[in-house]
Amino acid sequence: MRELYQARDRLEAQLLADYLAGYHIRTVVHGEFLGGAAGELPVSPGVPLWILEERDFGRARELVDHFLARDAGREAWICPRCGERNEAEFHLCWRCECVPESR
């Protein structure tokens, strides 16, 4: 197990975990519930996302970089599997969970 990324919050960490799961990369989000204790305990500024298999680290790093660098001005896309229209911010089809290679 190896730390892959420090997400800014629990939501970003879970979005990345779900995105990587679409590529069959297993992850763990650690400390996502520590924010509630921030007034009592010292906590890290982010929420760490860990990769479970070392062999997946390189590919996961590429995918995270791609996810974070996505262009906010992109247009909606059509799923190649089911034909459903998906908004630009979705990296997998909301209907059939297909992850197009071009995204």
PDB file of N, CA and C in Angstrom:
ATOM      1  N   MET A   1       0.859  -1.175   0.000  1.00  0.00           N
ATOM      2  CA  MET A   1       0.000   0.000   0.000  1.00  0.00           C
ATOM      3  C   MET A   1       0.904   1.235   0.000  1.00  0.00           C
ATOM      4  N   ARG A   2       0.509   2.224  -0.806  1.00  0.00           N
ATOM      5  CA  ARG A   2       1.329   3.430  -0.966  1.00  0.00           C
ATOM      6  C   ARG A   2       0.420   4.637  -1.160  1.00  0.00           C
ATOM      7  N   GLU A   3       0.798   5.758  -0.535  1.00  0.00           N
ATOM      8  CA  GLU A   3       0.001   6.964  -0.710  1.00  0.00           C
ATOM      9  C   GLU A   3       0.136   7.462  -2.139  1.00  0.00           C
ATOM     10  N   LEU A   4      -1.000   7.734  -2.743  1.00  0.00           N
ATOM     11  CA  LEU A   4      -1.045   8.177  -4.134  1.00  0.00           C
ATOM     12  C   LEU A   4      -1.254   9.679  -4.234  1.00  0.00           C
ATOM     13  N   TYR A   5      -2.137  10.228  -3.382  1.00  0.00           N
ATOM     14  CA  TYR A   5      -2.541  11.621  -3.558  1.00  0.00           C
ATOM     15  C   TYR A   5      -3.138  12.148  -2.259  1.00  0.00           C
ATOM     16  N   GLN A   6      -2.928  13.433  -1.994  1.00  0.00           N
ATOM     17  CA  GLN A   6      -3.569  14.129  -0.879  1.00  0.00           C
ATOM     18  C   GLN A   6      -4.726  14.947  -1.446  1.00  0.00           C
ATOM     19  N   ALA A   7      -5.923  14.457  -1.275  1.00  0.00           N
ATOM     20  CA  ALA A   7      -7.106  15.169  -1.768  1.00  0.00           C
ATOM     21  C   ALA A   7      -7.393  16.362  -0.868  1.00  0.00           C
ATOM     22  N   ARG A   8      -8.023  17.383  -1.425  1.00  0.00           N
ATOM     23  CA  ARG A   8      -8.308  18.584  -0.633  1.00  0.00           C
ATOM     24  C   ARG A   8      -9.426  18.354   0.370  1.00  0.00           C
ATOM     25  N   ASP A   9     -10.309  17.366   0.083  1.00  0.00           N
ATOM     26  CA  ASP A   9     -11.395  17.049   1.006  1.00  0.00           C
ATOM     27  C   ASP A   9     -11.892  15.635   0.726  1.00  0.00           C
ATOM     28  N   ARG A  10     -12.833  15.210   1.539  1.00  0.00           N
ATOM     29  CA  ARG A  10     -13.363  13.846   1.424  1.00  0.00           C
ATOM     30  C   ARG A  10     -14.050  13.617   0.077  1.00  0.00           C
ATOM     31  N   LEU A  11     -14.741  14.622  -0.405  1.00  0.00           N
ATOM     32  CA  LEU A  11     -15.449  14.494  -1.680  1.00  0.00           C
ATOM     33  C   LEU A  11     -14.476  14.242  -2.833  1.00  0.00           C
ATOM     34  N   GLU A  12     -13.407  15.031  -2.917  1.00  0.00           N
ATOM     35  CA  GLU A  12     -12.432  14.825  -3.982  1.00  0.00           C
ATOM     36  C   GLU A  12     -11.778  13.454  -3.865  1.00  0.00           C
ATOM     37  N   ALA A  13     -11.458  13.038  -2.649  1.00  0.00           N
ATOM     38  CA  ALA A  13     -10.850  11.724  -2.440  1.00  0.00           C
ATOM     39  C   ALA A  13     -11.773  10.616  -2.931  1.00  0.00           C
ATOM     40  N   GLN A  14     -13.051  10.719  -2.620  1.00  0.00           N
ATOM     41  CA  GLN A  14     -13.989   9.676  -3.045  1.00  0.00           C
ATOM     42  C   GLN A  14     -14.220   9.707  -4.551  1.00  0.00           C
ATOM     43  N   LEU A  15     -14.263  10.899  -5.136  1.00  0.00           N
ATOM     44  CA  LEU A  15     -14.388  10.992  -6.599  1.00  0.00           C
ATOM     45  C   LEU A  15     -13.216  10.298  -7.288  1.00  0.00           C
ATOM     46  N   LEU A  16     -12.004  10.553  -6.780  1.00  0.00           N
ATOM     47  CA  LEU A  16     -10.822   9.911  -7.367  1.00  0.00           C
ATOM     48  C   LEU A  16     -10.836   8.401  -7.141  1.00  0.00           C
ATOM     49  N   ALA A  17     -11.242   7.970  -5.957  1.00  0.00           N
ATOM     50  CA  ALA A  17     -11.321   6.535  -5.675  1.00  0.00           C
ATOM     51  C   ALA A  17     -12.302   5.857  -6.622  1.00  0.00           C
ATOM     52  N   ASP A  18     -13.448   6.472  -6.843  1.00  0.00           N
ATOM     53  CA  ASP A  18     -14.447   5.919  -7.757  1.00  0.00           C
ATOM     54  C   ASP A  18     -13.944   5.921  -9.199  1.00  0.00           C
ATOM     55  N   TYR A  19     -13.278   6.985  -9.578  1.00  0.00           N
ATOM     56  CA  TYR A  19     -12.707   7.084 -10.926  1.00  0.00           C
ATOM     57  C   TYR A  19     -11.700   5.964 -11.160  1.00  0.00           C
ATOM     58  N   LEU A  20     -10.804   5.748 -10.203  1.00  0.00           N
ATOM     59  CA  LEU A  20      -9.794   4.696 -10.337  1.00  0.00           C
ATOM     60  C   LEU A  20     -10.427   3.307 -10.307  1.00  0.00           C
ATOM     61  N   ALA A  21     -11.488   3.144  -9.544  1.00  0.00           N
ATOM     62  CA  ALA A  21     -12.185   1.853  -9.507  1.00  0.00           C
ATOM     63  C   ALA A  21     -12.726   1.495 -10.890  1.00  0.00           C
ATOM     64  N   GLY A  22     -13.090   2.499 -11.666  1.00  0.00           N
ATOM     65  CA  GLY A  22     -13.537   2.257 -13.036  1.00  0.00           C
ATOM     66  C   GLY A  22     -12.458   1.655 -13.906  1.00  0.00           C
ATOM     67  N   TYR A  23     -11.216   1.787 -13.501  1.00  0.00           N
ATOM     68  CA  TYR A  23     -10.075   1.196 -14.201  1.00  0.00           C
ATOM     69  C   TYR A  23      -9.538  -0.014 -13.447  1.00  0.00           C
ATOM     70  N   HIS A  24     -10.324  -0.531 -12.519  1.00  0.00           N
ATOM     71  CA  HIS A  24      -9.978  -1.715 -11.720  1.00  0.00           C
ATOM     72  C   HIS A  24      -8.733  -1.495 -10.868  1.00  0.00           C
ATOM     73  N   ILE A  25      -8.580  -0.280 -10.377  1.00  0.00           N
ATOM     74  CA  ILE A  25      -7.484   0.053  -9.471  1.00  0.00           C
ATOM     75  C   ILE A  25      -8.088   0.255  -8.091  1.00  0.00           C
ATOM     76  N   ARG A  26      -7.648  -0.572  -7.155  1.00  0.00           N
ATOM     77  CA  ARG A  26      -8.202  -0.532  -5.798  1.00  0.00           C
ATOM     78  C   ARG A  26      -7.482   0.509  -4.951  1.00  0.00           C
ATOM     79  N   THR A  27      -8.273   1.289  -4.230  1.00  0.00           N
ATOM     80  CA  THR A  27      -7.736   2.346  -3.379  1.00  0.00           C
ATOM     81  C   THR A  27      -8.415   2.317  -2.012  1.00  0.00           C
ATOM     82  N   VAL A  28      -7.814   3.068  -1.086  1.00  0.00           N
ATOM     83  CA  VAL A  28      -8.388   3.258   0.242  1.00  0.00           C
ATOM     84  C   VAL A  28      -8.275   4.736   0.575  1.00  0.00           C
ATOM     85  N   VAL A  29      -9.353   5.316   1.093  1.00  0.00           N
ATOM     86  CA  VAL A  29      -9.337   6.694   1.563  1.00  0.00           C
ATOM     87  C   VAL A  29      -9.141   6.629   3.069  1.00  0.00           C
ATOM     88  N   HIS A  30      -8.020   7.194   3.553  1.00  0.00           N
ATOM     89  CA  HIS A  30      -7.732   7.172   4.991  1.00  0.00           C
ATOM     90  C   HIS A  30      -8.059   8.502   5.637  1.00  0.00           C
ATOM     91  N   GLY A  31      -8.583   8.451   6.841  1.00  0.00           N
ATOM     92  CA  GLY A  31      -8.807   9.651   7.626  1.00  0.00           C
ATOM     93  C   GLY A  31      -9.907  10.551   7.139  1.00  0.00           C
ATOM     94  N   GLU A  32     -10.833  10.022   6.342  1.00  0.00           N
ATOM     95  CA  GLU A  32     -11.858  10.899   5.791  1.00  0.00           C
ATOM     96  C   GLU A  32     -12.798  11.459   6.846  1.00  0.00           C
ATOM     97  N   PHE A  33     -12.851  10.859   8.025  1.00  0.00           N
ATOM     98  CA  PHE A  33     -13.754  11.335   9.069  1.00  0.00           C
ATOM     99  C   PHE A  33     -13.047  12.168  10.132  1.00  0.00           C
ATOM    100  N   LEU A  34     -11.763  12.457   9.947  1.00  0.00           N
ATOM    101  CA  LEU A  34     -11.026  13.229  10.940  1.00  0.00           C
ATOM    102  C   LEU A  34     -11.391  14.711  10.941  1.00  0.00           C
ATOM    103  N   GLY A  35     -12.001  15.188   9.878  1.00  0.00           N
ATOM    104  CA  GLY A  35     -12.369  16.603   9.811  1.00  0.00           C
ATOM    105  C   GLY A  35     -13.278  17.030  10.946  1.00  0.00           C
ATOM    106  N   GLY A  36     -14.109  16.130  11.440  1.00  0.00           N
ATOM    107  CA  GLY A  36     -15.006  16.448  12.537  1.00  0.00           C
ATOM    108  C   GLY A  36     -14.278  16.707  13.846  1.00  0.00           C
ATOM    109  N   ALA A  37     -13.048  16.207  13.950  1.00  0.00           N
ATOM    110  CA  ALA A  37     -12.263  16.391  15.165  1.00  0.00           C
ATOM    111  C   ALA A  37     -11.234  17.500  15.019  1.00  0.00           C
ATOM    112  N   ALA A  38     -11.312  18.266  13.960  1.00  0.00           N
ATOM    113  CA  ALA A  38     -10.291  19.272  13.670  1.00  0.00           C
ATOM    114  C   ALA A  38     -10.102  20.265  14.809  1.00  0.00           C
ATOM    115  N   GLY A  39     -11.140  20.564  15.557  1.00  0.00           N
ATOM    116  CA  GLY A  39     -10.994  21.482  16.672  1.00  0.00           C
ATOM    117  C   GLY A  39     -10.309  20.850  17.866  1.00  0.00           C
ATOM    118  N   GLU A  40     -10.251  19.540  17.915  1.00  0.00           N
ATOM    119  CA  GLU A  40      -9.687  18.815  19.045  1.00  0.00           C
ATOM    120  C   GLU A  40      -8.305  18.236  18.763  1.00  0.00           C
ATOM    121  N   LEU A  41      -8.074  17.800  17.537  1.00  0.00           N
ATOM    122  CA  LEU A  41      -6.843  17.090  17.197  1.00  0.00           C
ATOM    123  C   LEU A  41      -6.125  17.765  16.039  1.00  0.00           C
ATOM    124  N   PRO A  42      -4.798  17.650  16.005  1.00  0.00           N
ATOM    125  CA  PRO A  42      -4.102  18.122  14.804  1.00  0.00           C
ATOM    126  C   PRO A  42      -4.354  17.130  13.666  1.00  0.00           C
ATOM    127  N   VAL A  43      -4.797  17.636  12.516  1.00  0.00           N
ATOM    128  CA  VAL A  43      -5.058  16.768  11.371  1.00  0.00           C
ATOM    129  C   VAL A  43      -4.312  17.301  10.162  1.00  0.00           C
ATOM    130  N   SER A  44      -4.023  16.410   9.255  1.00  0.00           N
ATOM    131  CA  SER A  44      -3.357  16.827   8.031  1.00  0.00           C
ATOM    132  C   SER A  44      -4.316  17.672   7.206  1.00  0.00           C
ATOM    133  N   PRO A  45      -3.792  18.557   6.360  1.00  0.00           N
ATOM    134  CA  PRO A  45      -4.662  19.453   5.603  1.00  0.00           C
ATOM    135  C   PRO A  45      -5.508  18.748   4.552  1.00  0.00           C
ATOM    136  N   GLY A  46      -5.107  17.553   4.141  1.00  0.00           N
ATOM    137  CA  GLY A  46      -5.838  16.858   3.096  1.00  0.00           C
ATOM    138  C   GLY A  46      -6.293  15.488   3.546  1.00  0.00           C
ATOM    139  N   VAL A  47      -6.945  14.800   2.640  1.00  0.00           N
ATOM    140  CA  VAL A  47      -7.411  13.437   2.877  1.00  0.00           C
ATOM    141  C   VAL A  47      -6.594  12.528   1.975  1.00  0.00           C
ATOM    142  N   PRO A  48      -5.777  11.649   2.551  1.00  0.00           N
ATOM    143  CA  PRO A  48      -4.906  10.810   1.724  1.00  0.00           C
ATOM    144  C   PRO A  48      -5.662   9.685   1.019  1.00  0.00           C
ATOM    145  N   LEU A  49      -5.306   9.493  -0.234  1.00  0.00           N
ATOM    146  CA  LEU A  49      -5.815   8.392  -1.042  1.00  0.00           C
ATOM    147  C   LEU A  49      -4.654   7.433  -1.258  1.00  0.00           C
ATOM    148  N   TRP A  50      -4.842   6.198  -0.837  1.00  0.00           N
ATOM    149  CA  TRP A  50      -3.786   5.187  -0.927  1.00  0.00           C
ATOM    150  C   TRP A  50      -4.142   4.167  -1.990  1.00  0.00           C
ATOM    151  N   ILE A  51      -3.132   3.688  -2.681  1.00  0.00           N
ATOM    152  CA  ILE A  51      -3.296   2.633  -3.683  1.00  0.00           C
ATOM    153  C   ILE A  51      -2.911   1.312  -3.029  1.00  0.00           C
ATOM    154  N   LEU A  52      -3.684   0.277  -3.258  1.00  0.00           N
ATOM    155  CA  LEU A  52      -3.439  -0.992  -2.586  1.00  0.00           C
ATOM    156  C   LEU A  52      -2.345  -1.828  -3.234  1.00  0.00           C
ATOM    157  N   GLU A  53      -2.252  -1.801  -4.537  1.00  0.00           N
ATOM    158  CA  GLU A  53      -1.276  -2.632  -5.252  1.00  0.00           C
ATOM    159  C   GLU A  53      -0.180  -1.749  -5.848  1.00  0.00           C
ATOM    160  N   GLU A  54       1.041  -1.984  -5.462  1.00  0.00           N
ATOM    161  CA  GLU A  54       2.182  -1.195  -5.951  1.00  0.00           C
ATOM    162  C   GLU A  54       2.268  -1.226  -7.476  1.00  0.00           C
ATOM    163  N   ARG A  55       1.937  -2.348  -8.070  1.00  0.00           N
ATOM    164  CA  ARG A  55       2.030  -2.473  -9.536  1.00  0.00           C
ATOM    165  C   ARG A  55       1.092  -1.503 -10.261  1.00  0.00           C
ATOM    166  N   ASP A  56       0.055  -1.017  -9.589  1.00  0.00           N
ATOM    167  CA  ASP A  56      -0.905  -0.091 -10.191  1.00  0.00           C
ATOM    168  C   ASP A  56      -0.519   1.373 -10.008  1.00  0.00           C
ATOM    169  N   PHE A  57       0.553   1.653  -9.275  1.00  0.00           N
ATOM    170  CA  PHE A  57       0.864   3.027  -8.902  1.00  0.00           C
ATOM    171  C   PHE A  57       1.086   3.932 -10.114  1.00  0.00           C
ATOM    172  N   GLY A  58       1.903   3.519 -11.067  1.00  0.00           N
ATOM    173  CA  GLY A  58       2.207   4.353 -12.233  1.00  0.00           C
ATOM    174  C   GLY A  58       0.965   4.706 -13.027  1.00  0.00           C
ATOM    175  N   ARG A  59       0.151   3.714 -13.315  1.00  0.00           N
ATOM    176  CA  ARG A  59      -1.081   3.947 -14.080  1.00  0.00           C
ATOM    177  C   ARG A  59      -2.050   4.827 -13.278  1.00  0.00           C
ATOM    178  N   ALA A  60      -2.149   4.575 -11.981  1.00  0.00           N
ATOM    179  CA  ALA A  60      -3.029   5.376 -11.130  1.00  0.00           C
ATOM    180  C   ALA A  60      -2.582   6.830 -11.103  1.00  0.00           C
ATOM    181  N   ARG A  61      -1.280   7.063 -11.038  1.00  0.00           N
ATOM    182  CA  ARG A  61      -0.752   8.434 -11.021  1.00  0.00           C
ATOM    183  C   ARG A  61      -1.112   9.151 -12.326  1.00  0.00           C
ATOM    184  N   GLU A  62      -0.980   8.447 -13.460  1.00  0.00           N
ATOM    185  CA  GLU A  62      -1.354   9.023 -14.756  1.00  0.00           C
ATOM    186  C   GLU A  62      -2.844   9.372 -14.785  1.00  0.00           C
ATOM    187  N   LEU A  63      -3.673   8.470 -14.285  1.00  0.00           N
ATOM    188  CA  LEU A  63      -5.113   8.694 -14.291  1.00  0.00           C
ATOM    189  C   LEU A  63      -5.508   9.855 -13.388  1.00  0.00           C
ATOM    190  N   VAL A  64      -4.876   9.959 -12.220  1.00  0.00           N
ATOM    191  CA  VAL A  64      -5.159  11.075 -11.316  1.00  0.00           C
ATOM    192  C   VAL A  64      -4.750  12.388 -11.973  1.00  0.00           C
ATOM    193  N   ASP A  65      -3.571  12.403 -12.594  1.00  0.00           N
ATOM    194  CA  ASP A  65      -3.131  13.614 -13.288  1.00  0.00           C
ATOM    195  C   ASP A  65      -4.115  14.010 -14.377  1.00  0.00           C
ATOM    196  N   HIS A  66      -4.592  13.032 -15.121  1.00  0.00           N
ATOM    197  CA  HIS A  66      -5.569  13.286 -16.185  1.00  0.00           C
ATOM    198  C   HIS A  66      -6.871  13.828 -15.584  1.00  0.00           C
ATOM    199  N   PHE A  67      -7.329  13.219 -14.514  1.00  0.00           N
ATOM    200  CA  PHE A  67      -8.562  13.633 -13.850  1.00  0.00           C
ATOM    201  C   PHE A  67      -8.459  15.079 -13.373  1.00  0.00           C
ATOM    202  N   LEU A  68      -7.335  15.423 -12.784  1.00  0.00           N
ATOM    203  CA  LEU A  68      -7.166  16.767 -12.227  1.00  0.00           C
ATOM    204  C   LEU A  68      -6.944  17.829 -13.297  1.00  0.00           C
ATOM    205  N   ALA A  69      -6.413  17.433 -14.446  1.00  0.00           N
ATOM    206  CA  ALA A  69      -6.109  18.388 -15.506  1.00  0.00           C
ATOM    207  C   ALA A  69      -7.239  18.543 -16.516  1.00  0.00           C
ATOM    208  N   ARG A  70      -8.336  17.868 -16.255  1.00  0.00           N
ATOM    209  CA  ARG A  70      -9.427  17.909 -17.246  1.00  0.00           C
ATOM    210  C   ARG A  70      -9.868  19.351 -17.508  1.00  0.00           C
ATOM    211  N   ASP A  71     -10.240  19.579 -18.710  1.00  0.00           N
ATOM    212  CA  ASP A  71     -10.641  20.916 -19.137  1.00  0.00           C
ATOM    213  C   ASP A  71     -12.085  21.187 -18.735  1.00  0.00           C
ATOM    214  N   ALA A  72     -12.300  22.208 -17.934  1.00  0.00           N
ATOM    215  CA  ALA A  72     -13.646  22.534 -17.460  1.00  0.00           C
ATOM    216  C   ALA A  72     -14.561  22.954 -18.604  1.00  0.00           C
ATOM    217  N   GLY A  73     -14.004  23.368 -19.732  1.00  0.00           N
ATOM    218  CA  GLY A  73     -14.811  23.817 -20.854  1.00  0.00           C
ATOM    219  C   GLY A  73     -15.232  22.717 -21.808  1.00  0.00           C
ATOM    220  N   ARG A  74     -14.947  21.468 -21.450  1.00  0.00           N
ATOM    221  CA  ARG A  74     -15.329  20.373 -22.342  1.00  0.00           C
ATOM    222  C   ARG A  74     -16.835  20.248 -22.444  1.00  0.00           C
ATOM    223  N   GLU A  75     -17.246  19.658 -23.524  1.00  0.00           N
ATOM    224  CA  GLU A  75     -18.668  19.476 -23.770  1.00  0.00           C
ATOM    225  C   GLU A  75     -19.134  18.111 -23.281  1.00  0.00           C
ATOM    226  N   ALA A  76     -20.435  17.961 -23.201  1.00  0.00           N
ATOM    227  CA  ALA A  76     -21.027  16.674 -22.846  1.00  0.00           C
ATOM    228  C   ALA A  76     -20.581  15.617 -23.856  1.00  0.00           C
ATOM    229  N   TRP A  77     -20.625  14.350 -23.456  1.00  0.00           N
ATOM    230  CA  TRP A  77     -20.188  13.268 -24.341  1.00  0.00           C
ATOM    231  C   TRP A  77     -21.232  12.149 -24.353  1.00  0.00           C
ATOM    232  N   ILE A  78     -21.190  11.378 -25.413  1.00  0.00           N
ATOM    233  CA  ILE A  78     -22.120  10.270 -25.606  1.00  0.00           C
ATOM    234  C   ILE A  78     -21.393   8.967 -25.314  1.00  0.00           C
ATOM    235  N   CYS A  79     -21.993   8.137 -24.464  1.00  0.00           N
ATOM    236  CA  CYS A  79     -21.390   6.851 -24.105  1.00  0.00           C
ATOM    237  C   CYS A  79     -21.331   5.942 -25.335  1.00  0.00           C
ATOM    238  N   PRO A  80     -20.154   5.369 -25.629  1.00  0.00           N
ATOM    239  CA  PRO A  80     -20.047   4.496 -26.785  1.00  0.00           C
ATOM    240  C   PRO A  80     -20.764   3.153 -26.598  1.00  0.00           C
ATOM    241  N   ARG A  81     -21.051   2.788 -25.353  1.00  0.00           N
ATOM    242  CA  ARG A  81     -21.703   1.502 -25.085  1.00  0.00           C
ATOM    243  C   ARG A  81     -23.228   1.610 -25.155  1.00  0.00           C
ATOM    244  N   CYS A  82     -23.801   2.582 -24.423  1.00  0.00           N
ATOM    245  CA  CYS A  82     -25.263   2.629 -24.328  1.00  0.00           C
ATOM    246  C   CYS A  82     -25.889   3.834 -25.024  1.00  0.00           C
ATOM    247  N   GLY A  83     -25.062   4.799 -25.463  1.00  0.00           N
ATOM    248  CA  GLY A  83     -25.579   5.957 -26.171  1.00  0.00           C
ATOM    249  C   GLY A  83     -26.118   7.066 -25.287  1.00  0.00           C
ATOM    250  N   GLU A  84     -25.954   6.947 -23.968  1.00  0.00           N
ATOM    251  CA  GLU A  84     -26.462   7.961 -23.038  1.00  0.00           C
ATOM    252  C   GLU A  84     -25.605   9.223 -23.087  1.00  0.00           C
ATOM    253  N   ARG A  85     -26.262  10.382 -22.974  1.00  0.00           N
ATOM    254  CA  ARG A  85     -25.555  11.664 -22.909  1.00  0.00           C
ATOM    255  C   ARG A  85     -25.074  11.879 -21.478  1.00  0.00           C
ATOM    256  N   ASN A  86     -23.792  12.238 -21.317  1.00  0.00           N
ATOM    257  CA  ASN A  86     -23.186  12.483 -20.008  1.00  0.00           C
ATOM    258  C   ASN A  86     -22.555  13.861 -20.004  1.00  0.00           C
ATOM    259  N   GLU A  87     -22.693  14.570 -18.897  1.00  0.00           N
ATOM    260  CA  GLU A  87     -22.067  15.885 -18.776  1.00  0.00           C
ATOM    261  C   GLU A  87     -20.550  15.734 -18.746  1.00  0.00           C
ATOM    262  N   ALA A  88     -19.848  16.807 -19.090  1.00  0.00           N
ATOM    263  CA  ALA A  88     -18.392  16.781 -19.249  1.00  0.00           C
ATOM    264  C   ALA A  88     -17.655  16.329 -17.994  1.00  0.00           C
ATOM    265  N   GLU A  89     -18.173  16.668 -16.813  1.00  0.00           N
ATOM    266  CA  GLU A  89     -17.454  16.327 -15.591  1.00  0.00           C
ATOM    267  C   GLU A  89     -17.506  14.847 -15.249  1.00  0.00           C
ATOM    268  N   PHE A  90     -18.378  14.082 -15.904  1.00  0.00           N
ATOM    269  CA  PHE A  90     -18.455  12.647 -15.650  1.00  0.00           C
ATOM    270  C   PHE A  90     -17.401  11.911 -16.471  1.00  0.00           C
ATOM    271  N   HIS A  91     -16.665  11.054 -15.793  1.00  0.00           N
ATOM    272  CA  HIS A  91     -15.627  10.277 -16.469  1.00  0.00           C
ATOM    273  C   HIS A  91     -16.072   8.855 -16.743  1.00  0.00           C
ATOM    274  N   LEU A  92     -17.233   8.495 -16.235  1.00  0.00           N
ATOM    275  CA  LEU A  92     -17.828   7.223 -16.586  1.00  0.00           C
ATOM    276  C   LEU A  92     -19.314   7.458 -16.769  1.00  0.00           C
ATOM    277  N   CYS A  93     -19.904   6.614 -17.565  1.00  0.00           N
ATOM    278  CA  CYS A  93     -21.322   6.774 -17.890  1.00  0.00           C
ATOM    279  C   CYS A  93     -22.178   6.529 -16.656  1.00  0.00           C
ATOM    280  N   TRP A  94     -23.097   7.437 -16.396  1.00  0.00           N
ATOM    281  CA  TRP A  94     -23.945   7.296 -15.217  1.00  0.00           C
ATOM    282  C   TRP A  94     -24.924   6.143 -15.368  1.00  0.00           C
ATOM    283  N   ARG A  95     -25.232   5.759 -16.580  1.00  0.00           N
ATOM    284  CA  ARG A  95     -26.206   4.690 -16.793  1.00  0.00           C
ATOM    285  C   ARG A  95     -25.569   3.295 -16.774  1.00  0.00           C
ATOM    286  N   CYS A  96     -24.498   3.093 -17.545  1.00  0.00           N
ATOM    287  CA  CYS A  96     -23.934   1.736 -17.666  1.00  0.00           C
ATOM    288  C   CYS A  96     -22.537   1.608 -17.045  1.00  0.00           C
ATOM    289  N   GLU A  97     -21.995   2.710 -16.501  1.00  0.00           N
ATOM    290  CA  GLU A  97     -20.696   2.741 -15.842  1.00  0.00           C
ATOM    291  C   GLU A  97     -19.527   2.424 -16.774  1.00  0.00           C
ATOM    292  N   CYS A  98     -19.743   2.607 -18.058  1.00  0.00           N
ATOM    293  CA  CYS A  98     -18.684   2.434 -19.039  1.00  0.00           C
ATOM    294  C   CYS A  98     -17.662   3.555 -18.853  1.00  0.00           C
ATOM    295  N   VAL A  99     -16.367   3.229 -18.971  1.00  0.00           N
ATOM    296  CA  VAL A  99     -15.302   4.232 -18.904  1.00  0.00           C
ATOM    297  C   VAL A  99     -14.651   4.277 -20.282  1.00  0.00           C
ATOM    298  N   PRO A 100     -15.007   5.260 -21.095  1.00  0.00           N
ATOM    299  CA  PRO A 100     -14.429   5.338 -22.435  1.00  0.00           C
ATOM    300  C   PRO A 100     -12.925   5.586 -22.369  1.00  0.00           C
ATOM    301  N   GLU A 101     -12.181   4.970 -23.243  1.00  0.00           N
ATOM    302  CA  GLU A 101     -10.724   5.138 -23.285  1.00  0.00           C
ATOM    303  C   GLU A 101     -10.305   6.572 -23.588  1.00  0.00           C
ATOM    304  N   SER A 102     -11.109   7.289 -24.349  1.00  0.00           N
ATOM    305  CA  SER A 102     -10.746   8.653 -24.740  1.00  0.00           C
ATOM    306  C   SER A 102     -10.951   9.670 -23.636  1.00  0.00           C
ATOM    307  N   ARG A 103     -11.560   9.315 -22.529  1.00  0.00           N
ATOM    308  CA  ARG A 103     -11.824  10.263 -21.452  1.00  0.00           C
ATOM    309  C   ARG A 103     -10.713  10.190 -20.493  1.00  0.00           C
TER     310      ARG A 103
END
